[in-house]
mmCIF file of C-alpha atoms in Angstrom:
data_model
loop_
_atom_site.group_PDB
_atom_site.id
_atom_site.type_symbol
_atom_site.label_atom_id
_atom_site.label_comp_id
_atom_site.label_asym_id
_atom_site.label_seq_id
_atom_site.Cartn_x
_atom_site.Cartn_y
_atom_site.Cartn_z
ATOM 1 C CA MET A 21 -58.717 -218.613 185.298
ATOM 2 C CA ALA A 22 -55.264 -218.013 183.885
ATOM 3 C CA LEU A 23 -54.036 -221.129 182.086
ATOM 4 C CA ALA A 24 -50.699 -221.044 183.897
ATOM 5 C CA ALA A 25 -52.572 -221.447 187.179
ATOM 6 C CA VAL A 26 -54.715 -224.410 186.121
ATOM 7 C CA VAL A 27 -54.448 -227.385 188.470
ATOM 8 C CA LEU A 28 -56.533 -230.472 189.084
ATOM 9 C CA PRO A 29 -59.889 -229.422 190.568
ATOM 10 C CA LEU A 30 -60.844 -229.859 194.176
ATOM 11 C CA VAL A 31 -64.467 -230.670 194.876
ATOM 12 C CA LEU A 32 -66.128 -228.103 197.087
ATOM 13 C CA ASN A 33 -66.593 -229.767 200.475
ATOM 14 C CA ALA A 34 -65.869 -229.205 204.112
ATOM 15 C CA GLN A 35 -62.195 -229.955 203.561
ATOM 16 C CA SER A 36 -61.733 -227.470 200.704
ATOM 17 C CA VAL A 37 -63.488 -224.469 202.340
ATOM 18 C CA SER A 38 -61.832 -222.769 205.275
ATOM 19 C CA PRO A 39 -64.195 -221.105 207.774
ATOM 20 C CA ASP A 40 -61.562 -218.408 208.157
ATOM 21 C CA GLU A 41 -61.694 -217.690 204.420
ATOM 22 C CA TRP A 42 -65.449 -217.410 203.846
ATOM 23 C CA ARG A 43 -68.467 -215.897 205.605
ATOM 24 C CA THR A 44 -70.736 -217.671 203.112
ATOM 25 C CA ASP A 45 -73.768 -219.577 204.353
ATOM 26 C CA PHE A 46 -73.115 -222.873 202.563
ATOM 27 C CA SER A 47 -76.334 -224.368 203.913
ATOM 28 C CA LYS A 48 -78.178 -222.284 201.305
ATOM 29 C CA HIS A 49 -77.510 -223.361 197.748
ATOM 30 C CA THR A 50 -79.465 -223.921 194.542
ATOM 31 C CA VAL A 51 -76.965 -226.265 192.856
ATOM 32 C CA PRO A 52 -75.103 -229.369 194.048
ATOM 33 C CA LEU A 53 -71.997 -228.133 195.834
ATOM 34 C CA ASP A 54 -69.875 -230.856 194.259
ATOM 35 C CA GLU A 55 -70.385 -229.198 190.861
ATOM 36 C CA ILE A 56 -68.225 -226.298 192.073
ATOM 37 C CA VAL A 57 -64.510 -227.049 191.724
ATOM 38 C CA SER A 58 -61.254 -225.215 192.324
ATOM 39 C CA GLY A 59 -59.766 -223.513 189.297
ATOM 40 C CA GLY A 60 -56.385 -223.165 190.975
ATOM 41 C CA PRO A 61 -56.100 -219.579 192.233
ATOM 42 C CA PRO A 62 -57.381 -218.723 195.734
ATOM 43 C CA LYS A 63 -60.082 -216.212 196.612
ATOM 44 C CA ASP A 64 -59.320 -213.045 194.598
ATOM 45 C CA GLY A 65 -56.183 -214.765 193.274
ATOM 46 C CA ILE A 66 -57.344 -213.315 189.970
ATOM 47 C CA PRO A 67 -57.714 -209.731 191.211
ATOM 48 C CA PRO A 68 -60.759 -207.719 190.160
ATOM 49 C CA ILE A 69 -60.331 -204.053 189.301
ATOM 50 C CA ASP A 70 -62.116 -202.039 191.979
ATOM 51 C CA ARG A 71 -60.800 -198.559 191.170
ATOM 52 C CA PRO A 72 -60.747 -198.418 187.378
ATOM 53 C CA THR A 73 -59.132 -195.487 185.625
ATOM 54 C CA PHE A 74 -59.763 -194.496 182.030
ATOM 55 C CA VAL A 75 -57.975 -192.949 179.080
ATOM 56 C CA ARG A 76 -59.138 -191.221 175.929
ATOM 57 C CA VAL A 77 -59.615 -193.020 172.616
ATOM 58 C CA PRO A 78 -56.412 -191.586 171.020
ATOM 59 C CA ASP A 79 -54.372 -192.774 174.013
ATOM 60 C CA ALA A 80 -55.827 -196.294 173.915
ATOM 61 C CA ASP A 81 -55.306 -196.430 170.165
ATOM 62 C CA ARG A 82 -51.569 -196.669 170.821
ATOM 63 C CA TRP A 83 -51.937 -200.157 172.297
ATOM 64 C CA LEU A 84 -55.214 -201.530 170.921
ATOM 65 C CA GLY A 85 -55.365 -203.159 167.483
ATOM 66 C CA ASP A 86 -58.268 -202.320 165.190
ATOM 67 C CA ARG A 87 -59.739 -205.847 165.323
ATOM 68 C CA GLU A 88 -59.241 -206.358 169.062
ATOM 69 C CA PRO A 89 -62.390 -207.341 170.980
ATOM 70 C CA VAL A 90 -63.675 -204.832 173.513
ATOM 71 C CA VAL A 91 -66.789 -204.664 175.689
ATOM 72 C CA LEU A 92 -68.843 -201.526 175.041
ATOM 73 C CA VAL A 93 -71.238 -200.286 177.740
ATOM 74 C CA THR A 94 -73.327 -197.158 177.156
ATOM 75 C CA LEU A 95 -75.326 -195.800 180.084
ATOM 76 C CA ASP A 96 -76.586 -192.384 181.148
ATOM 77 C CA GLY A 97 -75.179 -190.802 178.004
ATOM 78 C CA GLN A 98 -71.686 -192.177 178.615
ATOM 79 C CA ALA A 99 -69.757 -194.800 176.673
ATOM 80 C CA ARG A 100 -67.112 -196.914 178.390
ATOM 81 C CA VAL A 101 -64.875 -199.489 176.808
ATOM 82 C CA TYR A 102 -63.339 -202.512 178.525
ATOM 83 C CA PRO A 103 -60.736 -204.288 176.355
ATOM 84 C CA LEU A 104 -60.704 -208.061 176.694
ATOM 85 C CA GLN A 105 -56.908 -207.895 176.752
ATOM 86 C CA ILE A 106 -57.300 -206.409 180.254
ATOM 87 C CA LEU A 107 -60.401 -208.301 181.386
ATOM 88 C CA MET A 108 -58.576 -211.524 180.459
ATOM 89 C CA TRP A 109 -56.338 -211.057 183.505
ATOM 90 C CA HIS A 110 -58.872 -209.647 185.997
ATOM 91 C CA GLU A 111 -62.270 -211.075 184.955
ATOM 92 C CA ILE A 112 -64.227 -208.440 186.931
ATOM 93 C CA VAL A 113 -64.292 -204.630 186.868
ATOM 94 C CA ASN A 114 -66.462 -202.931 189.491
ATOM 95 C CA ASP A 115 -67.397 -199.545 188.072
ATOM 96 C CA GLU A 116 -70.023 -196.815 188.059
ATOM 97 C CA ILE A 117 -71.245 -195.288 184.806
ATOM 98 C CA GLY A 118 -73.190 -192.115 185.406
ATOM 99 C CA THR A 119 -75.514 -193.058 188.246
ATOM 100 C CA THR A 120 -75.461 -196.806 187.525
ATOM 101 C CA PRO A 121 -73.090 -199.104 189.452
ATOM 102 C CA VAL A 122 -72.039 -201.971 187.180
ATOM 103 C CA SER A 123 -69.759 -204.986 187.157
ATOM 104 C CA VAL A 124 -68.233 -205.827 183.786
ATOM 105 C CA THR A 125 -67.111 -209.455 183.735
ATOM 106 C CA TYR A 126 -65.369 -211.931 181.436
ATOM 107 C CA CYS A 127 -64.759 -215.664 181.747
ATOM 108 C CA PRO A 128 -62.197 -216.717 179.110
ATOM 109 C CA LEU A 129 -62.998 -220.423 179.410
ATOM 110 C CA CYS A 130 -66.626 -219.762 178.393
ATOM 111 C CA ASN A 131 -66.101 -216.593 176.320
ATOM 112 C CA THR A 132 -68.805 -214.961 178.443
ATOM 113 C CA ALA A 133 -68.408 -211.186 178.511
ATOM 114 C CA LEU A 134 -71.347 -209.873 180.542
ATOM 115 C CA ALA A 135 -72.218 -206.776 182.546
ATOM 116 C CA PHE A 136 -74.549 -206.515 185.521
ATOM 117 C CA ASP A 137 -76.261 -203.775 187.498
ATOM 118 C CA ARG A 138 -74.695 -204.089 190.985
ATOM 119 C CA ARG A 139 -77.804 -202.926 192.836
ATOM 120 C CA LEU A 140 -79.917 -205.464 194.700
ATOM 121 C CA ASP A 141 -82.469 -204.866 197.463
ATOM 122 C CA GLY A 142 -81.332 -201.266 197.872
ATOM 123 C CA ARG A 143 -77.720 -202.320 198.347
ATOM 124 C CA VAL A 144 -74.778 -201.810 195.983
ATOM 125 C CA LEU A 145 -72.719 -204.983 195.682
ATOM 126 C CA ASP A 146 -69.158 -205.325 194.528
ATOM 127 C CA PHE A 147 -67.749 -208.558 193.210
ATOM 128 C CA GLY A 148 -64.599 -210.640 193.446
ATOM 129 C CA THR A 149 -63.423 -214.005 192.132
ATOM 130 C CA THR A 150 -63.906 -217.089 194.316
ATOM 131 C CA GLY A 151 -61.166 -219.063 192.570
ATOM 132 C CA ARG A 152 -63.837 -221.665 191.774
ATOM 133 C CA LEU A 153 -65.540 -222.753 188.577
ATOM 134 C CA ARG A 154 -68.802 -224.480 187.799
ATOM 135 C CA HIS A 155 -68.984 -226.166 184.411
ATOM 136 C CA SER A 156 -65.875 -224.151 183.429
ATOM 137 C CA ASP A 157 -67.593 -220.842 184.220
ATOM 138 C CA LEU A 158 -66.394 -218.204 186.665
ATOM 139 C CA VAL A 159 -68.036 -218.274 190.087
ATOM 140 C CA MET A 160 -68.058 -214.746 191.524
ATOM 141 C CA TYR A 161 -68.844 -213.618 195.057
ATOM 142 C CA ASP A 162 -70.213 -210.379 196.423
ATOM 143 C CA ARG A 163 -68.195 -208.830 199.225
ATOM 144 C CA GLN A 164 -71.273 -207.701 201.141
ATOM 145 C CA THR A 165 -72.698 -211.174 201.937
ATOM 146 C CA GLU A 166 -70.069 -213.419 200.314
ATOM 147 C CA SER A 167 -72.810 -215.156 198.365
ATOM 148 C CA TRP A 168 -71.514 -216.999 195.293
ATOM 149 C CA TRP A 169 -72.807 -216.134 191.827
ATOM 150 C CA GLN A 170 -72.739 -217.915 188.460
ATOM 151 C CA GLN A 171 -71.240 -215.433 186.040
ATOM 152 C CA ALA A 172 -72.786 -216.883 182.866
ATOM 153 C CA SER A 173 -76.352 -216.630 184.184
ATOM 154 C CA GLY A 174 -76.087 -213.883 186.826
ATOM 155 C CA GLU A 175 -77.701 -216.233 189.355
ATOM 156 C CA GLY A 176 -76.881 -216.502 193.035
ATOM 157 C CA ILE A 177 -76.077 -220.160 193.674
ATOM 158 C CA VAL A 178 -74.689 -220.293 197.236
ATOM 159 C CA GLY A 179 -75.293 -218.151 200.323
ATOM 160 C CA ALA A 180 -77.744 -215.460 201.358
ATOM 161 C CA TYR A 181 -78.545 -214.492 197.760
ATOM 162 C CA ALA A 182 -78.994 -218.054 196.482
ATOM 163 C CA GLY A 183 -81.914 -218.042 194.059
ATOM 164 C CA ARG A 184 -81.642 -214.336 193.232
ATOM 165 C CA THR A 185 -80.669 -212.982 189.802
ATOM 166 C CA LEU A 186 -78.716 -209.873 188.849
ATOM 167 C CA THR A 187 -79.998 -207.516 186.141
ATOM 168 C CA PHE A 188 -78.021 -207.675 182.903
ATOM 169 C CA VAL A 189 -76.745 -204.516 181.247
ATOM 170 C CA SER A 190 -76.192 -204.499 177.488
ATOM 171 C CA ALA A 191 -72.479 -205.076 176.885
ATOM 172 C CA PRO A 192 -71.738 -206.207 173.316
ATOM 173 C CA VAL A 193 -68.263 -207.373 172.358
ATOM 174 C CA VAL A 194 -67.247 -205.474 169.227
ATOM 175 C CA SER A 195 -64.069 -204.387 167.486
ATOM 176 C CA TRP A 196 -61.969 -201.486 168.676
ATOM 177 C CA SER A 197 -62.241 -200.045 165.167
ATOM 178 C CA LEU A 198 -66.042 -199.805 165.406
ATOM 179 C CA VAL A 199 -65.847 -198.127 168.812
ATOM 180 C CA LYS A 200 -63.368 -195.534 167.533
ATOM 181 C CA GLN A 201 -65.717 -194.656 164.693
ATOM 182 C CA SER A 202 -68.956 -194.609 166.662
ATOM 183 C CA HIS A 203 -67.821 -193.297 170.063
ATOM 184 C CA PRO A 204 -64.725 -191.098 169.618
ATOM 185 C CA GLN A 205 -65.325 -189.521 173.048
ATOM 186 C CA ALA A 206 -65.567 -192.851 174.868
ATOM 187 C CA GLN A 207 -63.574 -193.603 178.002
ATOM 188 C CA VAL A 208 -61.335 -196.666 177.738
ATOM 189 C CA LEU A 209 -60.204 -198.787 180.678
ATOM 190 C CA SER A 210 -56.556 -197.981 181.316
ATOM 191 C CA ARG A 211 -53.747 -200.511 181.420
ATOM 192 C CA LYS A 212 -52.592 -198.775 184.600
ATOM 193 C CA THR A 213 -54.489 -201.124 186.878
ATOM 194 C CA GLY A 214 -52.034 -201.325 189.752
ATOM 195 C CA PHE A 215 -51.103 -204.860 188.668
ATOM 196 C CA ASN A 216 -48.270 -206.143 186.497
ATOM 197 C CA ARG A 217 -49.869 -208.275 183.811
ATOM 198 C CA GLN A 218 -49.088 -209.116 180.182
ATOM 199 C CA TYR A 219 -51.944 -207.116 178.703
ATOM 200 C CA GLY A 220 -52.442 -207.958 175.049
ATOM 201 C CA ARG A 221 -51.246 -211.544 175.515
ATOM 202 C CA ASN A 222 -53.656 -214.466 175.520
ATOM 203 C CA PRO A 223 -52.674 -217.228 177.984
ATOM 204 C CA TYR A 224 -55.250 -219.583 176.401
ATOM 205 C CA THR A 225 -53.514 -220.015 173.037
ATOM 206 C CA ARG A 226 -55.716 -221.818 170.467
ATOM 207 C CA TYR A 227 -58.291 -222.557 173.155
ATOM 208 C CA ASP A 228 -61.275 -221.945 170.870
ATOM 209 C CA SER A 229 -59.811 -224.292 168.256
ATOM 210 C CA GLN A 230 -60.294 -227.245 170.588
ATOM 211 C CA ARG A 231 -63.250 -229.585 170.301
ATOM 212 C CA GLY A 232 -64.481 -228.824 173.792
ATOM 213 C CA PRO A 233 -63.764 -227.149 177.135
ATOM 214 C CA TYR A 234 -61.292 -228.401 179.697
ATOM 215 C CA THR A 235 -62.964 -231.599 180.847
ATOM 216 C CA ARG A 236 -61.449 -231.300 184.302
ATOM 217 C CA PHE A 237 -63.714 -228.302 184.895
ATOM 218 C CA PHE A 238 -66.773 -229.379 182.881
ATOM 219 C CA ARG A 239 -68.651 -232.301 184.421
ATOM 220 C CA ALA A 240 -72.066 -231.965 182.837
ATOM 221 C CA LYS A 241 -73.416 -233.783 179.795
ATOM 222 C CA LYS A 242 -72.696 -231.805 176.645
ATOM 223 C CA ASP A 243 -75.638 -230.595 174.542
ATOM 224 C CA GLY A 244 -74.954 -231.954 171.052
ATOM 225 C CA ARG A 245 -77.234 -229.610 169.141
ATOM 226 C CA LEU A 246 -74.167 -227.505 168.288
ATOM 227 C CA PRO A 247 -70.411 -228.089 168.515
ATOM 228 C CA ALA A 248 -69.234 -227.327 172.054
ATOM 229 C CA MET A 249 -67.010 -224.411 170.997
ATOM 230 C CA GLU A 250 -69.450 -222.841 168.536
ATOM 231 C CA ARG A 251 -70.006 -219.197 169.405
ATOM 232 C CA VAL A 252 -73.635 -218.219 169.878
ATOM 233 C CA ALA A 253 -75.488 -214.953 170.293
ATOM 234 C CA ALA A 254 -77.461 -215.991 173.375
ATOM 235 C CA LEU A 255 -80.257 -214.186 175.194
ATOM 236 C CA GLU A 256 -83.290 -214.643 177.391
ATOM 237 C CA ILE A 257 -86.526 -212.663 177.298
ATOM 238 C CA GLY A 258 -89.565 -213.359 179.448
ATOM 239 C CA GLY A 259 -88.259 -216.750 180.512
ATOM 240 C CA SER A 260 -87.599 -217.912 176.935
ATOM 241 C CA SER A 261 -83.978 -218.417 175.912
ATOM 242 C CA VAL A 262 -82.584 -218.547 172.384
ATOM 243 C CA ALA A 263 -79.116 -219.156 170.932
ATOM 244 C CA TYR A 264 -78.167 -218.104 167.392
ATOM 245 C CA ALA A 265 -75.166 -219.958 165.984
ATOM 246 C CA PHE A 266 -72.378 -217.731 164.676
ATOM 247 C CA SER A 267 -71.964 -220.151 161.740
ATOM 248 C CA LEU A 268 -75.502 -219.210 160.652
ATOM 249 C CA LEU A 269 -75.102 -215.518 161.416
ATOM 250 C CA ALA A 270 -71.903 -215.330 159.369
ATOM 251 C CA LYS A 271 -73.907 -216.501 156.338
ATOM 252 C CA LYS A 272 -77.152 -214.579 156.855
ATOM 253 C CA ARG A 273 -75.780 -211.569 158.813
ATOM 254 C CA VAL A 274 -79.317 -210.761 160.013
ATOM 255 C CA VAL A 275 -82.002 -212.824 161.734
ATOM 256 C CA ASN A 276 -85.388 -211.205 162.335
ATOM 257 C CA ASP A 277 -87.110 -213.136 165.106
ATOM 258 C CA GLN A 278 -89.582 -212.889 167.966
ATOM 259 C CA VAL A 279 -88.934 -214.001 171.558
ATOM 260 C CA SER A 280 -91.704 -213.911 174.185
ATOM 261 C CA GLY A 281 -93.647 -211.470 172.039
ATOM 262 C CA THR A 282 -90.673 -209.133 171.535
ATOM 263 C CA PRO A 283 -89.630 -208.658 167.890
ATOM 264 C CA ILE A 284 -85.833 -208.684 167.743
ATOM 265 C CA ALA A 285 -83.075 -208.366 165.180
ATOM 266 C CA VAL A 286 -79.842 -210.311 165.612
ATOM 267 C CA LEU A 287 -77.080 -208.622 163.621
ATOM 268 C CA TRP A 288 -73.597 -209.936 162.792
ATOM 269 C CA ALA A 289 -70.567 -208.305 161.225
ATOM 270 C CA GLU A 290 -67.050 -209.458 160.506
ATOM 271 C CA GLY A 291 -63.969 -207.640 161.778
ATOM 272 C CA THR A 292 -63.613 -208.667 165.451
ATOM 273 C CA ALA A 293 -60.794 -210.954 166.578
ATOM 274 C CA SER A 294 -61.034 -213.871 168.974
ATOM 275 C CA ALA A 295 -59.630 -213.210 172.447
ATOM 276 C CA VAL A 296 -58.552 -216.846 172.887
ATOM 277 C CA ASP A 297 -56.852 -217.759 169.616
ATOM 278 C CA ARG A 298 -53.295 -216.510 169.010
ATOM 279 C CA GLU A 299 -50.905 -215.562 171.801
ATOM 280 C CA ALA A 300 -51.141 -211.935 170.660
ATOM 281 C CA ILE A 301 -54.852 -211.079 170.717
ATOM 282 C CA ALA A 302 -54.425 -208.426 168.020
ATOM 283 C CA GLU A 303 -53.154 -211.154 165.641
ATOM 284 C CA SER A 304 -55.985 -213.621 166.308
ATOM 285 C CA ARG A 305 -58.387 -214.789 163.648
ATOM 286 C CA ASP A 306 -61.574 -212.907 162.818
ATOM 287 C CA VAL A 307 -64.655 -214.446 164.475
ATOM 288 C CA GLY A 308 -67.030 -211.522 163.990
ATOM 289 C CA ALA A 309 -69.360 -209.817 166.451
ATOM 290 C CA SER A 310 -73.085 -209.838 167.138
ATOM 291 C CA ALA A 311 -75.648 -207.376 168.431
ATOM 292 C CA VAL A 312 -79.324 -207.773 169.361
ATOM 293 C CA PHE A 313 -82.017 -205.104 169.261
ATOM 294 C CA ASP A 314 -85.748 -204.597 169.704
ATOM 295 C CA ARG A 315 -87.125 -204.029 166.178
ATOM 296 C CA ARG A 316 -89.834 -201.658 167.369
ATOM 297 C CA LEU A 317 -89.405 -197.934 166.883
ATOM 298 C CA ASP A 318 -92.079 -195.221 166.999
ATOM 299 C CA GLY A 319 -94.883 -197.785 166.969
ATOM 300 C CA GLN A 320 -93.503 -199.516 163.895
ATOM 301 C CA THR A 321 -91.848 -202.937 163.699
ATOM 302 C CA LEU A 322 -88.853 -202.878 161.373
ATOM 303 C CA SER A 323 -87.439 -205.777 159.353
ATOM 304 C CA PHE A 324 -83.729 -205.773 158.598
ATOM 305 C CA ALA A 325 -81.540 -207.101 155.802
ATOM 306 C CA PRO A 326 -77.773 -206.888 155.204
ATOM 307 C CA SER A 327 -76.543 -203.886 153.227
ATOM 308 C CA GLY A 328 -72.784 -203.930 152.811
ATOM 309 C CA PRO A 329 -70.048 -204.772 155.346
ATOM 310 C CA GLY A 330 -71.210 -203.839 158.843
ATOM 311 C CA ARG A 331 -74.326 -202.190 157.451
ATOM 312 C CA PHE A 332 -78.009 -203.129 157.621
ATOM 313 C CA ARG A 333 -81.130 -201.692 155.975
ATOM 314 C CA ASP A 334 -84.689 -201.735 157.255
ATOM 315 C CA GLN A 335 -87.297 -202.615 154.655
ATOM 316 C CA GLU A 336 -89.917 -200.212 156.007
ATOM 317 C CA THR A 337 -88.061 -196.876 155.627
ATOM 318 C CA GLY A 338 -84.915 -197.796 153.698
ATOM 319 C CA SER A 339 -82.727 -196.397 156.465
ATOM 320 C CA THR A 340 -79.223 -197.770 156.968
ATOM 321 C CA TRP A 341 -77.988 -198.908 160.386
ATOM 322 C CA ASN A 342 -74.653 -199.955 161.858
ATOM 323 C CA LEU A 343 -73.909 -202.946 164.109
ATOM 324 C CA LEU A 344 -74.542 -200.808 167.196
ATOM 325 C CA GLY A 345 -78.165 -200.186 166.175
ATOM 326 C CA ARG A 346 -77.583 -196.579 165.163
ATOM 327 C CA GLY A 347 -79.288 -195.110 162.096
ATOM 328 C CA ILE A 348 -76.524 -193.721 159.876
ATOM 329 C CA ASP A 349 -78.434 -192.845 156.704
ATOM 330 C CA GLY A 350 -82.007 -192.341 155.503
ATOM 331 C CA PRO A 351 -85.194 -191.171 157.247
ATOM 332 C CA LEU A 352 -84.143 -192.702 160.596
ATOM 333 C CA GLU A 353 -80.590 -191.365 160.615
ATOM 334 C CA GLY A 354 -79.507 -190.563 164.168
ATOM 335 C CA ARG A 355 -82.087 -192.837 165.799
ATOM 336 C CA GLN A 356 -81.068 -195.608 168.187
ATOM 337 C CA LEU A 357 -82.630 -199.057 168.527
ATOM 338 C CA ARG A 358 -83.083 -200.438 172.045
ATOM 339 C CA ALA A 359 -80.368 -202.966 172.799
ATOM 340 C CA ILE A 360 -81.276 -206.395 174.178
ATOM 341 C CA PRO A 361 -78.610 -207.724 176.597
ATOM 342 C CA HIS A 362 -76.963 -210.816 175.164
ATOM 343 C CA GLY A 363 -73.680 -212.686 175.216
ATOM 344 C CA ASN A 364 -71.337 -214.304 172.705
ATOM 345 C CA HIS A 365 -70.912 -217.526 174.650
ATOM 346 C CA PHE A 366 -69.340 -220.782 173.599
ATOM 347 C CA TRP A 367 -72.302 -223.088 173.053
ATOM 348 C CA PHE A 368 -71.340 -225.497 175.834
ATOM 349 C CA ALA A 369 -71.477 -222.639 178.358
ATOM 350 C CA TRP A 370 -74.934 -221.487 177.326
ATOM 351 C CA GLY A 371 -76.372 -224.959 176.798
ATOM 352 C CA VAL A 372 -75.400 -226.270 180.236
ATOM 353 C CA PHE A 373 -77.043 -223.373 182.093
ATOM 354 C CA LYS A 374 -80.034 -222.934 179.742
ATOM 355 C CA PRO A 375 -80.877 -226.470 178.554
ATOM 356 C CA ALA A 376 -84.389 -225.501 177.410
ATOM 357 C CA THR A 377 -83.035 -222.944 174.974
ATOM 358 C CA ARG A 378 -84.231 -222.781 171.392
ATOM 359 C CA VAL A 379 -81.345 -223.135 168.961
ATOM 360 C CA VAL A 380 -81.304 -221.277 165.647
ATOM 361 C CA LYS A 381 -78.693 -222.797 163.348
#
């Protein structure tokens, strides 16, 4: 929700929901309705991008700074890039990459940049913004049934799809510089969106320097295992959730772990700016970026260690890898590790929705 539009929340109740505005079946819900509050803007008051257009890397390089955070999605042999300087003002992009319909989403208040497969029960959904928040996180709706969805978890919480979960698509937030180097043929979301917005400007100046989220939107008990605004590399596999504190990752740069029997590597590299620090995103402080991969390749489980800025070496073959899980030197040069979908959430946003999570700090 754009900071300029923030107003005191309205509890979701019969008085705050117009029957002319919503076709949602509010009798079906998996969360208390009074946890959902108004963020200020009305339904689709923050307009999603439904007909995205794209430009080439050299064109986008004219207005993207090297350290700017971008969402990278690679599917069906295609790489698409969604700058947070644009997502900041729209929060949802409904797109199709190859044969896969996806929604790329971002909630600035929770720092949750996540992508979902839009297919469910043989139907392709497209998403809009409800204008509501739950625990500071964006509540989306699908236009087909007008069910409401929790963006941070991908869970349907109100309406016909209450209790259902969308499939995550790997969508790491990395620096524009890394994308230019690794995917020079990528397509980049254009600033020509059909809307007049201050792309490149952050309306949440110094937000991630605060001690916690806006309390008017966050009504749950905070999980004190980490500071509320600590960034975490957060994921769930086989019903087990884990959060890796950025403060730890910045020191170790690699964590080799196992989650629900899946051996994973959590990688971290400096060089990516915060989207919610300075007014000009390109001038914001460096907070780094994370990536998560399955460590198995060709029947072998690899173990990784840091090897220079933005570089990692596996102990089994001595090959060198970049943050995107691509072998760039050694016997495994050119090979690609399987990405594990994850997010770089603020801790409060992950902890409130996944209270049973294991914390690595």
